[in-house]
Amino acid sequence: MVDRKFKQFIDQKISFVFISFLAIILHFAFLQKAFATTAEEYFQQGKSALEHLQLENAHNNFQSALSLDPNHQGANLFYALTRILMISKSTAFNTLLDRAGISSTGRDIFNWTADFTRDAEGRVILPENSPTSGELQSFAKNNILPEVTGALGNLSKVANSYQTSYRWIFENGSGSISSPNILTDNTKNWSVNELV
């Protein structure tokens, strides 16, 4: 009787240890995979996000790529672009727009439809608390200039010979194509020979 209870006790402990050991192995296997992402993988994820107009996701992926490889040319190139575009997401920028009476909807950098408040004749109506020229200069100096300077630093790490491909819809609409480099169908993308 003692032997049977002892055997059950041992079996339970062995099962517990085995399950715990398996959980630890799976945990570390997952962590290793999660942290094994390379700068190139982050770069490719960033390009994909940007192609899908997911600015913040793209920006974060390029930033992650640069944290792993500060000299990654592609990540530096696209990070330079997204760091400028991200200004449109900043609180300071949007506060200025609010104060200028620009509609809070339609502020998507890839599909900007926001506009000033206008009167019946289409003239812009500026609120009394609109940003002053000094505030706009301060914004340019404190918010835009550092990002431009940083972007130029990123671009300095991109060689003249660096090449990458990117699917971006530059133009859309309809009409007759007047040259091989005019894209009028927004369901199409530029092909490599159209970038020349």
XYZ file of N, CA and C in Angstrom:
588
model
N 0.817 -1.192 0.000
C 0.000 0.000 0.000
C 0.863 1.259 0.000
N 1.880 1.244 0.829
C 2.801 2.373 0.867
C 3.507 2.497 -0.475
N 3.862 1.358 -1.046
C 4.567 1.375 -2.323
C 3.699 1.986 -3.425
N 2.405 1.679 -3.418
C 1.529 2.204 -4.450
C 1.354 3.721 -4.314
N 1.166 4.226 -3.112
C 1.052 5.663 -2.896
C 2.361 6.362 -3.249
N 3.433 5.738 -2.875
C 4.748 6.301 -3.188
C 4.945 6.362 -4.710
N 4.523 5.295 -5.401
C 4.655 5.249 -6.862
C 3.795 6.340 -7.503
N 2.568 6.548 -7.009
C 1.711 7.603 -7.540
C 2.346 8.974 -7.309
N 2.900 9.151 -6.119
C 3.570 10.405 -5.786
C 4.726 10.658 -6.756
N 5.536 9.643 -6.985
C 6.680 9.760 -7.892
C 6.203 10.026 -9.318
N 5.148 9.308 -9.751
C 4.613 9.509 -11.098
C 4.123 10.948 -11.284
N 3.459 11.503 -10.271
C 2.973 12.870 -10.350
C 4.134 13.856 -10.447
N 5.157 13.619 -9.656
C 6.322 14.511 -9.670
C 7.041 14.432 -11.015
N 7.173 13.240 -11.546
C 7.833 13.079 -12.845
C 7.019 13.770 -13.929
N 5.688 13.613 -13.879
C 4.825 14.273 -14.863
C 4.957 15.793 -14.752
N 4.965 16.305 -13.527
C 5.108 17.741 -13.302
C 6.437 18.247 -13.845
N 7.505 17.545 -13.524
C 8.836 17.939 -13.986
C 8.902 17.893 -15.512
N 8.336 16.831 -16.112
C 8.365 16.697 -17.566
C 7.594 17.843 -18.245
N 6.393 18.147 -17.733
C 5.584 19.228 -18.313
C 6.278 20.572 -18.123
N 6.863 20.784 -16.951
C 7.588 22.031 -16.698
C 8.782 22.161 -17.639
N 9.512 21.079 -17.807
C 10.679 21.076 -18.688
C 10.253 21.372 -20.134
N 9.165 20.748 -20.571
C 8.663 20.970 -21.921
C 8.221 22.426 -22.099
N 7.553 22.977 -21.087
C 7.108 24.376 -21.157
C 8.305 25.317 -21.250
N 9.352 25.036 -20.497
C 10.558 25.878 -20.529
C 11.216 25.809 -21.907
N 11.313 24.624 -22.471
C 11.921 24.461 -23.794
C 11.115 25.236 -24.843
N 9.790 25.106 -24.806
C 8.950 25.821 -25.763
C 9.056 27.329 -25.577
N 9.129 27.760 -24.323
C 9.255 29.184 -24.024
C 10.531 29.751 -24.633
N 11.657 29.077 -24.401
C 12.929 29.562 -24.938
C 12.992 29.429 -26.454
N 12.367 28.416 -27.000
C 12.332 28.275 -28.459
C 11.566 29.441 -29.070
N 10.459 29.832 -28.433
C 9.683 30.965 -28.920
C 10.473 32.259 -28.797
N 11.109 32.467 -27.645
C 11.902 33.673 -27.445
C 13.031 33.768 -28.452
N 13.690 32.656 -28.710
C 14.788 32.667 -29.657
C 14.285 33.078 -31.033
N 13.141 32.553 -31.425
C 12.584 32.913 -32.727
C 12.177 34.378 -32.741
N 11.564 34.860 -31.665
C 11.118 36.243 -31.618
C 12.279 37.209 -31.691
N 13.414 36.884 -31.075
C 14.554 37.780 -31.061
C 15.564 37.475 -32.160
N 15.276 36.474 -32.980
C 16.211 36.101 -34.033
C 15.988 36.907 -35.303
N 15.031 37.844 -35.296
C 14.744 38.647 -36.475
C 15.956 39.494 -36.818
N 16.324 39.481 -38.078
C 17.496 40.225 -38.539
C 17.100 41.618 -39.004
N 18.091 42.450 -39.202
C 17.846 43.793 -39.725
C 17.180 43.709 -41.091
N 17.610 42.765 -41.906
C 17.019 42.605 -43.241
C 15.541 42.220 -43.148
N 15.205 41.350 -42.190
C 13.798 40.965 -42.020
C 12.954 42.156 -41.588
N 13.473 42.938 -40.641
C 12.747 44.148 -40.233
C 12.600 45.105 -41.413
N 13.659 45.240 -42.209
C 13.615 46.108 -43.381
C 12.524 45.665 -44.350
N 12.472 44.366 -44.641
C 11.459 43.850 -45.567
C 10.045 44.027 -44.999
N 9.894 43.816 -43.684
C 8.586 44.023 -43.050
C 8.184 45.500 -43.144
N 9.161 46.391 -42.976
C 8.902 47.820 -43.080
C 8.466 48.218 -44.471
N 9.145 47.685 -45.489
C 8.752 47.981 -46.872
C 7.339 47.484 -47.151
N 7.038 46.286 -46.673
C 5.696 45.738 -46.874
C 4.643 46.614 -46.198
N 4.933 47.048 -44.978
C 3.983 47.913 -44.262
C 3.791 49.231 -45.006
N 4.870 49.794 -45.528
C 4.770 51.057 -46.254
C 3.986 50.884 -47.547
N 4.177 49.750 -48.208
C 3.405 49.470 -49.421
C 1.909 49.417 -49.125
N 1.575 49.014 -47.900
C 0.171 48.953 -47.481
C -0.248 50.222 -46.741
N 0.577 51.262 -46.865
C 0.302 52.589 -46.304
C 0.158 52.576 -44.787
N 0.891 51.685 -44.130
C 0.910 51.600 -42.669
C 2.172 52.315 -42.178
N 2.080 53.629 -42.101
C 3.251 54.468 -41.839
C 3.937 54.147 -40.512
N 3.174 54.111 -39.427
C 3.789 53.889 -38.111
C 4.455 52.517 -38.029
N 3.787 51.499 -38.555
C 4.341 50.148 -38.562
C 5.633 50.116 -39.367
N 5.622 50.738 -40.532
C 6.818 50.789 -41.377
C 7.952 51.502 -40.650
N 7.649 52.652 -40.087
C 8.655 53.453 -39.374
C 9.290 52.644 -38.238
N 8.460 51.964 -37.463
C 8.974 51.165 -36.344
C 9.849 50.013 -36.821
N 9.482 49.382 -37.947
C 10.290 48.290 -38.478
C 11.642 48.787 -38.982
N 11.667 49.931 -39.664
C 12.947 50.480 -40.131
C 13.824 50.867 -38.940
N 13.193 51.402 -37.914
C 13.927 51.767 -36.703
C 14.509 50.517 -36.037
N 13.733 49.428 -35.993
C 14.220 48.174 -35.416
C 15.379 47.612 -36.237
N 15.283 47.721 -37.556
C 16.373 47.254 -38.418
C 17.654 48.022 -38.108
N 17.526 49.332 -37.931
C 18.705 50.159 -37.653
C 19.269 49.911 -36.257
N 18.414 49.480 -35.334
C 18.933 49.166 -33.999
C 19.812 47.921 -34.045
N 19.542 47.044 -35.014
C 20.363 45.838 -35.181
C 21.553 46.082 -36.101
N 21.378 46.935 -37.098
C 22.446 47.232 -38.049
C 22.334 48.694 -38.455
N 23.034 49.594 -37.743
C 22.931 51.031 -38.023
C 23.371 51.422 -39.433
N 24.086 50.547 -40.121
C 24.569 50.859 -41.464
C 23.771 50.177 -42.570
N 22.630 49.584 -42.240
C 21.798 48.927 -43.254
C 21.298 50.002 -44.215
N 21.732 49.923 -45.459
C 21.443 50.997 -46.414
C 19.948 51.155 -46.689
N 19.257 50.040 -46.903
C 17.827 50.125 -47.188
C 17.046 50.705 -46.025
N 17.356 50.246 -44.821
C 16.663 50.754 -43.640
C 16.937 52.240 -43.453
N 18.183 52.671 -43.699
C 18.505 54.093 -43.597
C 17.744 54.908 -44.630
N 17.655 54.401 -45.850
C 16.944 55.109 -46.911
C 15.470 55.304 -46.561
N 14.807 54.218 -46.179
C 13.377 54.303 -45.906
C 13.078 54.955 -44.553
N 13.985 54.809 -43.600
C 13.792 55.483 -42.317
C 13.867 56.994 -42.507
N 14.750 57.442 -43.398
C 14.835 58.870 -43.702
C 13.488 59.379 -44.214
N 12.858 58.601 -45.064
C 11.548 58.973 -45.602
C 10.482 58.975 -44.510
N 10.400 57.876 -43.758
C 9.301 57.769 -42.786
C 9.467 58.730 -41.617
N 10.704 59.060 -41.259
C 10.862 59.990 -40.130
C 10.319 61.367 -40.495
N 10.401 61.755 -41.775
C 9.812 63.022 -42.214
C 8.281 62.900 -42.243
N 7.786 61.799 -42.801
C 6.334 61.604 -42.881
C 5.690 61.506 -41.497
N 6.434 60.968 -40.519
C 5.881 60.807 -39.170
C 5.597 62.138 -38.482
N 6.155 63.226 -38.992
C 5.842 64.541 -38.426
C 4.333 64.768 -38.464
N 3.691 64.245 -39.502
C 2.237 64.424 -39.635
C 1.457 63.729 -38.526
N 2.097 62.799 -37.822
C 1.435 62.078 -36.727
C 1.693 62.725 -35.366
N 2.578 63.724 -35.339
C 2.979 64.288 -34.055
C 1.870 65.128 -33.430
N 1.862 65.159 -32.125
C 0.886 65.969 -31.383
C 1.074 67.441 -31.693
N 2.329 67.896 -31.769
C 2.606 69.315 -32.034
C 2.034 69.741 -33.377
N 2.231 68.915 -34.401
C 1.729 69.232 -35.743
C 0.208 69.285 -35.736
N -0.413 68.290 -35.153
C -1.874 68.230 -35.158
C -2.499 69.318 -34.293
N -1.814 69.740 -33.247
C -2.293 70.858 -32.437
C -2.299 72.140 -33.253
N -1.245 72.345 -34.042
C -1.207 73.521 -34.926
C -2.357 73.492 -35.935
N -2.607 72.313 -36.498
C -3.708 72.198 -37.450
C -5.052 72.482 -36.790
N -5.227 71.951 -35.569
C -6.468 72.208 -34.831
C -6.660 73.709 -34.620
N -5.600 74.361 -34.176
C -5.681 75.797 -33.886
C -5.904 76.618 -35.145
N -5.474 76.099 -36.299
C -5.668 76.810 -37.566
C -7.047 76.550 -38.156
N -7.833 75.717 -37.479
C -9.186 75.445 -37.944
C -9.251 74.415 -39.062
N -8.222 73.599 -39.172
C -8.206 72.555 -40.205
C -8.943 71.341 -39.653
N -9.807 70.772 -40.472
C -10.639 69.651 -40.008
C -9.776 68.522 -39.459
N -10.270 67.898 -38.407
C -9.510 66.831 -37.748
C -9.607 65.512 -38.498
N -10.552 65.393 -39.405
C -10.658 64.179 -40.215
C -9.921 64.400 -41.529
N -9.471 63.313 -42.124
C -8.801 63.403 -43.418
C -7.340 63.780 -43.336
N -6.713 63.547 -42.186
C -5.305 63.899 -42.015
C -4.376 62.707 -42.248
N -4.733 61.874 -43.183
C -3.886 60.743 -43.542
C -2.900 61.220 -44.597
N -1.619 61.146 -44.305
C -0.590 61.676 -45.201
C -0.671 61.060 -46.592
N -1.195 59.840 -46.706
C -1.295 59.177 -47.998
C -2.607 59.490 -48.720
N -3.546 60.107 -48.005
C -4.828 60.461 -48.613
C -5.378 61.690 -47.895
N -4.664 62.802 -48.034
C -4.986 64.009 -47.285
C -6.214 64.683 -47.871
N -7.260 64.819 -47.052
C -8.468 65.527 -47.471
C -8.833 66.647 -46.497
N -8.097 66.775 -45.395
C -8.372 67.814 -44.402
C -8.189 69.187 -45.039
N -9.025 70.127 -44.612
C -8.961 71.475 -45.189
C -9.300 72.492 -44.110
N -8.991 73.747 -44.415
C -9.352 74.844 -43.536
C -10.869 74.992 -43.479
N -11.339 75.654 -42.446
C -12.731 76.070 -42.401
C -12.881 77.193 -43.414
N -13.931 77.131 -44.203
C -14.114 78.126 -45.265
C -15.512 78.740 -45.184
N -15.621 79.966 -45.703
C -16.936 80.609 -45.757
C -17.674 80.154 -47.014
N -18.852 80.710 -47.243
C -19.694 80.289 -48.370
C -19.031 80.532 -49.721
N -18.105 81.463 -49.770
C -17.416 81.771 -51.025
C -16.076 81.044 -51.146
N -15.787 80.165 -50.193
C -14.566 79.371 -50.267
C -13.336 80.007 -49.648
N -13.498 81.168 -49.018
C -12.353 81.833 -48.384
C -12.057 81.187 -47.031
N -10.781 81.075 -46.714
C -10.333 80.467 -45.459
C -10.732 81.350 -44.286
N -11.276 80.709 -43.248
C -11.614 81.401 -42.006
C -10.650 80.902 -40.932
N -9.800 81.776 -40.454
C -8.845 81.406 -39.407
C -9.414 81.767 -38.040
N -9.371 80.833 -37.098
C -9.833 81.132 -35.742
C -8.925 82.180 -35.072
N -9.440 82.787 -34.018
C -8.658 83.800 -33.306
C -7.360 83.251 -32.729
N -7.380 81.985 -32.315
C -6.179 81.410 -31.689
C -5.290 80.667 -32.699
N -5.399 81.047 -33.977
C -4.551 80.420 -35.002
C -3.086 80.600 -34.639
N -2.237 79.652 -35.048
C -0.806 79.786 -34.744
C -0.225 81.056 -35.360
N 0.639 81.688 -34.609
C 1.316 82.886 -35.110
C 2.499 82.471 -35.965
N 3.045 83.424 -36.701
C 4.218 83.120 -37.530
C 5.390 82.685 -36.655
N 5.504 83.259 -35.459
C 6.572 82.859 -34.537
C 6.413 81.413 -34.084
N 5.174 81.000 -33.839
C 4.921 79.612 -33.447
C 5.224 78.653 -34.589
N 4.881 79.057 -35.817
C 5.185 78.215 -36.973
C 6.692 78.094 -37.187
N 7.414 79.196 -37.004
C 8.875 79.158 -37.119
C 9.474 78.269 -36.035
N 8.930 78.380 -34.834
C 9.404 77.551 -33.729
C 9.157 76.076 -34.013
N 7.992 75.762 -34.584
C 7.683 74.381 -34.930
C 8.664 73.871 -35.978
N 8.921 74.696 -36.977
C 9.861 74.295 -38.030
C 11.261 74.053 -37.440
N 11.681 74.938 -36.544
C 13.018 74.820 -35.949
C 13.110 73.643 -34.988
N 12.104 73.454 -34.150
C 12.178 72.440 -33.088
C 11.652 71.064 -33.485
N 10.787 70.999 -34.495
C 10.166 69.717 -34.846
C 10.547 69.208 -36.233
N 10.627 70.123 -37.192
C 10.929 69.685 -38.551
C 12.438 69.599 -38.796
N 13.160 70.652 -38.424
C 14.605 70.690 -38.686
C 15.363 69.500 -38.098
N 15.098 69.082 -36.856
C 15.818 67.911 -36.329
C 15.550 66.634 -37.133
N 14.329 66.486 -37.633
C 14.018 65.293 -38.429
C 14.686 65.354 -39.800
N 14.729 66.549 -40.390
C 15.419 66.707 -41.675
C 16.906 66.430 -41.497
N 17.481 66.961 -40.432
C 18.901 66.724 -40.146
C 19.151 65.241 -39.921
N 18.275 64.592 -39.160
C 18.406 63.149 -38.934
C 18.255 62.356 -40.219
N 17.312 62.773 -41.072
C 17.105 62.085 -42.353
C 18.344 62.223 -43.230
N 18.947 63.390 -43.233
C 20.177 63.577 -44.015
C 21.298 62.685 -43.480
N 21.340 62.526 -42.155
C 22.313 61.596 -41.562
C 22.063 60.169 -42.019
N 20.783 59.766 -42.062
C 20.445 58.432 -42.564
C 20.862 58.281 -44.024
N 20.553 59.287 -44.822
C 20.864 59.209 -46.249
C 22.368 59.192 -46.511
N 23.148 59.748 -45.592
C 24.608 59.730 -45.771
C 25.168 58.310 -45.672
N 24.383 57.386 -45.161
C 24.821 55.988 -45.038
C 24.368 55.137 -46.218
N 23.768 55.783 -47.218
C 23.277 55.066 -48.402
C 24.198 55.398 -49.573
N 24.846 54.388 -50.121
C 25.776 54.592 -51.235
C 25.022 54.964 -52.506
N 25.696 55.705 -53.370
C 25.095 56.085 -54.655
C 24.703 54.864 -55.475
N 25.402 53.776 -55.284
C 25.149 52.571 -56.076
C 24.050 51.690 -55.478
N 23.529 52.054 -54.296
C 22.520 51.213 -53.643
C 21.243 51.183 -54.463
N 20.680 49.987 -54.627
C 19.417 49.833 -55.344
C 18.492 48.920 -54.545
N 17.222 49.227 -54.609
C 16.201 48.376 -54.021
C 14.936 48.544 -54.842
N 14.045 47.607 -54.739
C 12.769 47.744 -55.443
C 11.690 48.093 -54.424
N 10.672 48.775 -54.905
C 9.599 49.188 -54.022
C 8.332 49.380 -54.831
N 7.244 48.848 -54.346
C 5.952 48.993 -55.031
C 5.195 50.151 -54.400
N 5.128 51.271 -55.099
C 4.423 52.434 -54.580
C 3.543 52.976 -55.692
N 2.303 53.285 -55.374
C 1.407 53.865 -56.356
C 1.650 55.373 -56.350
N 2.292 55.876 -57.406
C 2.622 57.294 -57.473
C 1.462 58.136 -57.985
N 0.759 57.614 -58.943
C -0.313 58.379 -59.554
C -1.546 57.504 -59.649
N -2.695 58.136 -59.737
C -3.907 57.374 -59.991
C -4.863 58.208 -60.815
N -5.907 57.586 -61.269
C -6.880 58.298 -62.071
C -7.101 57.580 -63.384
N -7.631 58.294 -64.343
C -7.888 57.688 -65.641
C -7.467 58.664 -66.723
N -7.422 58.182 -67.929
C -7.032 59.036 -69.048
C -6.115 58.280 -69.981
N -5.726 58.936 -71.061
C -4.851 58.274 -72.019
C -3.409 58.392 -71.557
N -2.678 57.341 -71.764
C -1.278 57.322 -71.365
C -0.482 58.091 -72.401
N 0.209 59.141 -71.962
C 0.949 59.983 -72.892
C 2.409 59.590 -73.013
N 2.877 58.752 -72.099
C 4.249 58.261 -72.202
C 4.354 56.990 -71.386
N 5.437 56.227 -71.572
C 5.588 54.986 -70.797
C 5.712 55.223 -69.296
N 6.043 56.457 -68.889
C 6.245 56.734 -67.479
C 5.040 57.375 -66.801
N 3.900 57.398 -67.456
C 2.680 57.923 -66.846
C 1.815 56.742 -66.416
N 1.511 56.698 -65.129
C 0.670 55.628 -64.596
C -0.693 56.215 -64.281
N -1.724 55.709 -64.934
C -3.055 56.283 -64.725
C -4.025 55.327 -64.071
N -3.614 54.109 -63.834
C -4.503 53.126 -63.220
C -3.953 52.799 -61.836
N -4.704 53.163 -60.772
C -4.175 52.975 -59.428
C -4.157 51.517 -58.974
N -4.553 50.611 -59.841
C -4.426 49.190 -59.493
C -3.099 48.631 -59.988
N -2.352 49.428 -60.728
C -1.053 49.004 -61.257
C 0.068 49.640 -60.444
N 1.249 49.156 -60.634
C 2.422 49.708 -59.966
C 3.499 49.973 -60.997
N 4.435 50.826 -60.644
C 5.565 51.087 -61.523
C 6.393 49.817 -61.648
N 6.790 49.517 -62.848
C 7.715 48.403 -63.033
C 9.130 48.953 -63.018
N 10.116 48.082 -62.923
C 11.505 48.537 -62.758
C 11.911 49.468 -63.887
N 11.568 49.148 -65.160
C 12.004 49.985 -66.258
C 11.277 51.322 -66.297
N 10.184 51.465 -65.552
C 9.481 52.744 -65.494
C 10.099 53.688 -64.469
N 11.003 53.170 -63.642
C 11.649 54.026 -62.647
C 12.826 54.784 -63.245
N 13.258 54.393 -64.435
C 14.434 55.009 -65.066
C 14.056 56.333 -65.693
